[in-house]
Amino acid sequence: DAKTTQPPSMDCAEGRAANLPCNHSTISGNEYVYWYRQIHSQGPQYIIHGLKNNETNEMASLIITEDRKSSTLILPHATLRDTAVYYCIVRDPLGSARQLTFGSGTQLTVLP
Amino acid sequence: DTGVSQNPRHKITKRGQNVTFRCDPISEHNRLYWYRQTLGQGPEFLTYFQNEAQLEKSRLLSDRFSAERPKGSFSTLEIQRTEQGDSAMYLCASLVGDLLFRETQYFGPGTRLLVL
């Protein structure tokens, strides 16, 4: 699976949009971008995933650049409960590696 | 609550003792994963089951570690002769794949192990 690069930490004001970047310059054509988050002392939680089109669900939006070498997770109206470590993972769901490979992620702190 | 449960939630043991953790996945999920997470790091893959078959093991899974999923339902992870380096959060996740490649792994709350 391709390697990802994320900033180690970010702050965001409550009620504002949080934009979390991820670089995945070595992504291959079959690989999807997945985002998970982990709130302190809990297991990781799936947020969203995409291949090349932008995606939106009830939790977030995922913007993938046209060359697919980077993406941005957008939390449109961040709340204090969105404070968590956010992981960007690139993988081929039909590939031989069935597991998720987590990096260090981005610690998002939502400030009141 | 994701529907995946793990027991115990916390375990303190002395070096050299054996410990066993249990994971109960979501009932219709045929795939089950174990991960280990140390402080400040993302989860690291340990092993993976499809139904009762253990299909993949990480090199992190030394011979002191063994995992089972006897009837394709719950799973156990045993660590023999624990070492202080085994102190970590042990996470279980389950999923059922779908045609949309959601590959949504549902994680349990984890078991935090402290080896003294």
Coordinates of C-alpha atoms in Angstrom, one line a residue:
Chain A
D1 CA 0.0 0.0 0.0
A2 CA 1.1 3.5 -0.8
K3 CA 2.6 5.7 2.0
T4 CA 0.8 8.8 3.2
T5 CA 2.1 12.0 4.7
Q6 CA 0.1 14.1 7.1
P7 CA 0.9 17.1 9.3
P8 CA 1.3 15.9 12.9
S9 CA -1.1 18.4 14.4
M10 CA -3.7 21.1 13.6
D11 CA -6.0 23.4 15.5
C12 CA -9.4 24.5 14.4
A13 CA -11.9 26.9 16.0
E14 CA -15.2 25.4 17.0
G15 CA -17.9 25.9 14.3
R16 CA -15.4 26.5 11.6
A17 CA -14.4 24.0 8.8
A18 CA -11.5 21.8 9.6
N19 CA -9.4 20.9 6.5
L20 CA -7.0 18.0 7.0
P21 CA -4.5 17.4 4.2
C22 CA -2.9 14.2 3.1
N23 CA -0.2 13.5 0.5
H24 CA -0.1 10.2 -1.2
S25 CA 2.1 10.8 -4.2
T26 CA 2.8 7.1 -4.9
I27 CA -0.8 6.1 -5.0
S28 CA -1.6 3.5 -7.7
G29 CA -4.6 3.3 -9.9
N30 CA -6.4 0.6 -7.8
E31 CA -5.9 2.2 -4.5
Y32 CA -8.6 4.0 -2.6
V33 CA -8.1 6.8 0.0
Y34 CA -9.7 6.0 3.4
W35 CA -10.0 8.2 6.4
Y36 CA -10.4 7.0 10.0
R37 CA -10.3 8.9 13.2
Q38 CA -9.5 7.9 16.8
I39 CA -10.9 9.8 19.7
H40 CA -8.8 9.4 22.9
S41 CA -9.0 6.0 24.5
Q42 CA -11.3 4.6 21.8
G43 CA -10.8 2.4 18.8
P44 CA -10.5 4.0 15.3
Q45 CA -13.7 5.0 13.6
Y46 CA -14.3 4.9 9.8
I47 CA -15.2 8.3 8.3
I48 CA -15.2 8.2 4.6
H49 CA -13.4 6.8 1.5
G50 CA -13.0 7.5 -2.2
L51 CA -11.2 6.5 -5.4
K52 CA -11.1 9.6 -7.6
N53 CA -14.4 11.5 -7.2
N54 CA -15.1 13.8 -4.3
E55 CA -17.3 12.1 -1.7
T56 CA -19.6 13.4 1.0
N57 CA -21.4 11.7 3.8
E58 CA -23.0 12.7 7.1
M59 CA -19.7 13.1 8.8
A60 CA -17.4 14.7 6.3
S61 CA -16.4 15.5 2.7
L62 CA -13.4 14.1 0.9
I63 CA -11.7 16.1 -1.9
I64 CA -9.2 14.2 -4.0
T65 CA -7.0 16.1 -6.5
E66 CA -7.3 15.2 -10.2
D67 CA -3.8 13.6 -10.2
R68 CA -4.9 11.7 -7.0
K69 CA -1.6 12.5 -5.3
S70 CA -3.2 14.3 -2.4
S71 CA -6.6 14.7 -0.7
T72 CA -8.3 16.8 1.9
L73 CA -10.8 15.7 4.6
I74 CA -13.2 18.4 5.4
L75 CA -15.3 18.6 8.6
P76 CA -17.7 21.4 7.7
H77 CA -18.6 22.6 11.2
A78 CA -16.1 21.2 13.7
T79 CA -17.2 20.6 17.2
L80 CA -15.2 19.9 20.4
R81 CA -16.1 16.2 19.9
D82 CA -14.2 16.2 16.7
T83 CA -11.0 16.5 18.6
A84 CA -9.1 13.3 17.6
V85 CA -6.3 11.8 15.7
Y86 CA -7.2 11.6 12.0
Y87 CA -5.6 8.9 9.8
C88 CA -5.4 8.9 6.0
I89 CA -4.8 5.4 4.6
V90 CA -4.3 4.4 1.0
R91 CA -5.0 0.8 0.0
D92 CA -6.2 -1.5 -2.7
P93 CA -9.3 -3.2 -1.2
L94 CA -8.7 -6.1 -3.6
G95 CA -5.0 -6.3 -2.9
S96 CA -3.1 -9.0 -1.0
A97 CA -2.8 -6.9 2.1
R98 CA -6.2 -7.1 3.8
Q99 CA -5.2 -5.0 6.8
L100 CA -5.2 -1.2 7.3
T101 CA -1.7 0.4 7.6
F102 CA -1.9 3.3 9.9
G103 CA 0.7 6.1 10.0
S104 CA 1.0 8.6 12.8
G105 CA -2.0 10.7 11.7
T106 CA -2.9 14.3 12.4
Q107 CA -3.9 15.3 15.9
L108 CA -6.8 17.7 15.4
T109 CA -7.7 19.9 18.3
V110 CA -10.9 21.9 18.1
L111 CA -10.7 25.0 20.2
P112 CA -13.7 26.6 22.0
Chain B
D1 CA -20.6 1.6 20.4
T2 CA -19.6 -0.1 17.2
G3 CA -21.0 -3.5 18.1
V4 CA -17.6 -5.0 18.6
S5 CA -16.8 -5.8 22.2
Q6 CA -13.5 -6.6 23.8
N7 CA -12.8 -8.0 27.2
P8 CA -11.2 -7.2 29.5
R9 CA -10.9 -3.5 28.9
H10 CA -7.8 -3.3 31.1
K11 CA -5.3 -5.9 32.2
I12 CA -2.3 -5.5 34.5
T13 CA 0.0 -8.4 34.8
K14 CA 3.5 -9.3 35.9
R15 CA 6.3 -10.0 33.5
G16 CA 6.3 -13.7 32.6
Q17 CA 2.6 -14.3 33.1
N18 CA 0.2 -15.4 30.3
V19 CA -2.8 -13.2 29.3
T20 CA -5.7 -13.8 27.1
F21 CA -8.0 -11.3 25.5
R22 CA -11.3 -11.8 23.8
C23 CA -13.0 -10.1 20.9
D24 CA -16.7 -10.5 20.0
P25 CA -17.2 -9.1 16.5
I26 CA -20.4 -8.0 14.8
S27 CA -22.2 -11.3 14.2
E28 CA -22.4 -11.2 10.4
H29 CA -18.9 -10.0 9.9
N30 CA -16.7 -12.8 8.5
R31 CA -13.4 -11.0 8.7
L32 CA -11.7 -10.2 12.0
Y33 CA -8.4 -8.3 12.7
W34 CA -6.1 -7.8 15.6
Y35 CA -4.0 -4.7 15.9
R36 CA -1.6 -3.4 18.6
Q37 CA -1.2 0.3 19.4
T38 CA 1.5 1.9 21.5
L39 CA 1.4 5.4 22.9
G40 CA 1.6 8.1 20.2
Q41 CA 1.6 5.6 17.3
G42 CA -1.1 4.4 15.0
P43 CA -2.4 0.9 15.3
E44 CA -0.2 -1.9 13.9
F45 CA -1.6 -5.0 12.2
L46 CA -1.0 -8.3 14.0
T47 CA -3.2 -10.9 12.4
Y48 CA -6.3 -11.5 10.3
F49 CA -9.0 -14.1 10.1
Q50 CA -11.6 -14.9 7.5
N51 CA -14.2 -17.0 9.2
E52 CA -12.2 -19.4 11.3
A53 CA -9.1 -19.4 9.1
Q54 CA -6.1 -17.3 10.1
L55 CA -4.9 -16.0 6.8
E56 CA -2.2 -13.6 7.6
K57 CA 0.2 -12.9 10.5
S58 CA 2.4 -9.9 10.9
R59 CA 6.1 -10.4 11.7
L60 CA 5.2 -8.5 14.9
L61 CA 3.4 -11.6 16.0
S62 CA 6.2 -13.5 17.7
D63 CA 5.9 -17.1 18.8
R64 CA 4.7 -16.0 22.2
F65 CA 1.5 -14.7 20.6
S66 CA -1.3 -16.9 19.4
A67 CA -4.7 -16.1 18.1
E68 CA -7.7 -18.3 17.4
R69 CA -11.2 -17.9 16.1
P70 CA -12.6 -21.4 16.7
K71 CA -16.0 -21.2 15.1
G72 CA -15.7 -18.1 13.0
S73 CA -17.3 -16.0 15.7
F74 CA -15.4 -14.7 18.7
S75 CA -11.6 -14.6 18.7
T76 CA -9.0 -14.8 21.4
L77 CA -5.5 -13.4 21.5
E78 CA -3.1 -15.0 24.0
I79 CA 0.3 -13.7 24.9
Q80 CA 2.6 -16.1 26.7
R81 CA 5.5 -15.1 29.0
T82 CA 4.6 -11.4 28.8
E83 CA 7.3 -8.9 28.5
Q84 CA 7.3 -5.2 29.4
G85 CA 7.4 -4.4 25.7
D86 CA 4.0 -6.1 25.3
S87 CA 2.4 -3.2 27.1
A88 CA 0.0 -1.6 24.6
M89 CA -3.6 -1.3 23.5
Y90 CA -4.8 -4.4 21.7
L91 CA -7.6 -3.6 19.2
C92 CA -9.9 -5.9 17.5
A93 CA -11.8 -5.0 14.3
S94 CA -14.3 -6.8 12.1
L95 CA -15.8 -6.1 8.8
V96 CA -17.8 -7.6 5.9
G97 CA -16.6 -6.4 2.6
D98 CA -19.1 -5.1 0.0
L99 CA -19.2 -4.2 -3.6
L100 CA -18.6 -0.6 -2.9
F101 CA -15.2 -1.4 -1.3
R102 CA -16.3 0.4 1.9
E103 CA -14.1 -2.0 3.7
T104 CA -15.3 -0.4 6.9
Q105 CA -13.5 -1.9 9.7
Y106 CA -15.5 -1.6 12.9
F107 CA -13.1 -1.4 15.9
G108 CA -13.8 -2.4 19.4
P109 CA -12.8 -0.3 22.4
G110 CA -9.6 -2.2 22.9
T111 CA -7.9 -3.9 25.8
R112 CA -5.1 -1.9 27.5
L113 CA -2.3 -4.2 28.8
L114 CA 0.2 -3.1 31.3
V115 CA 3.1 -5.5 32.0
L116 CA 4.9 -4.7 35.2

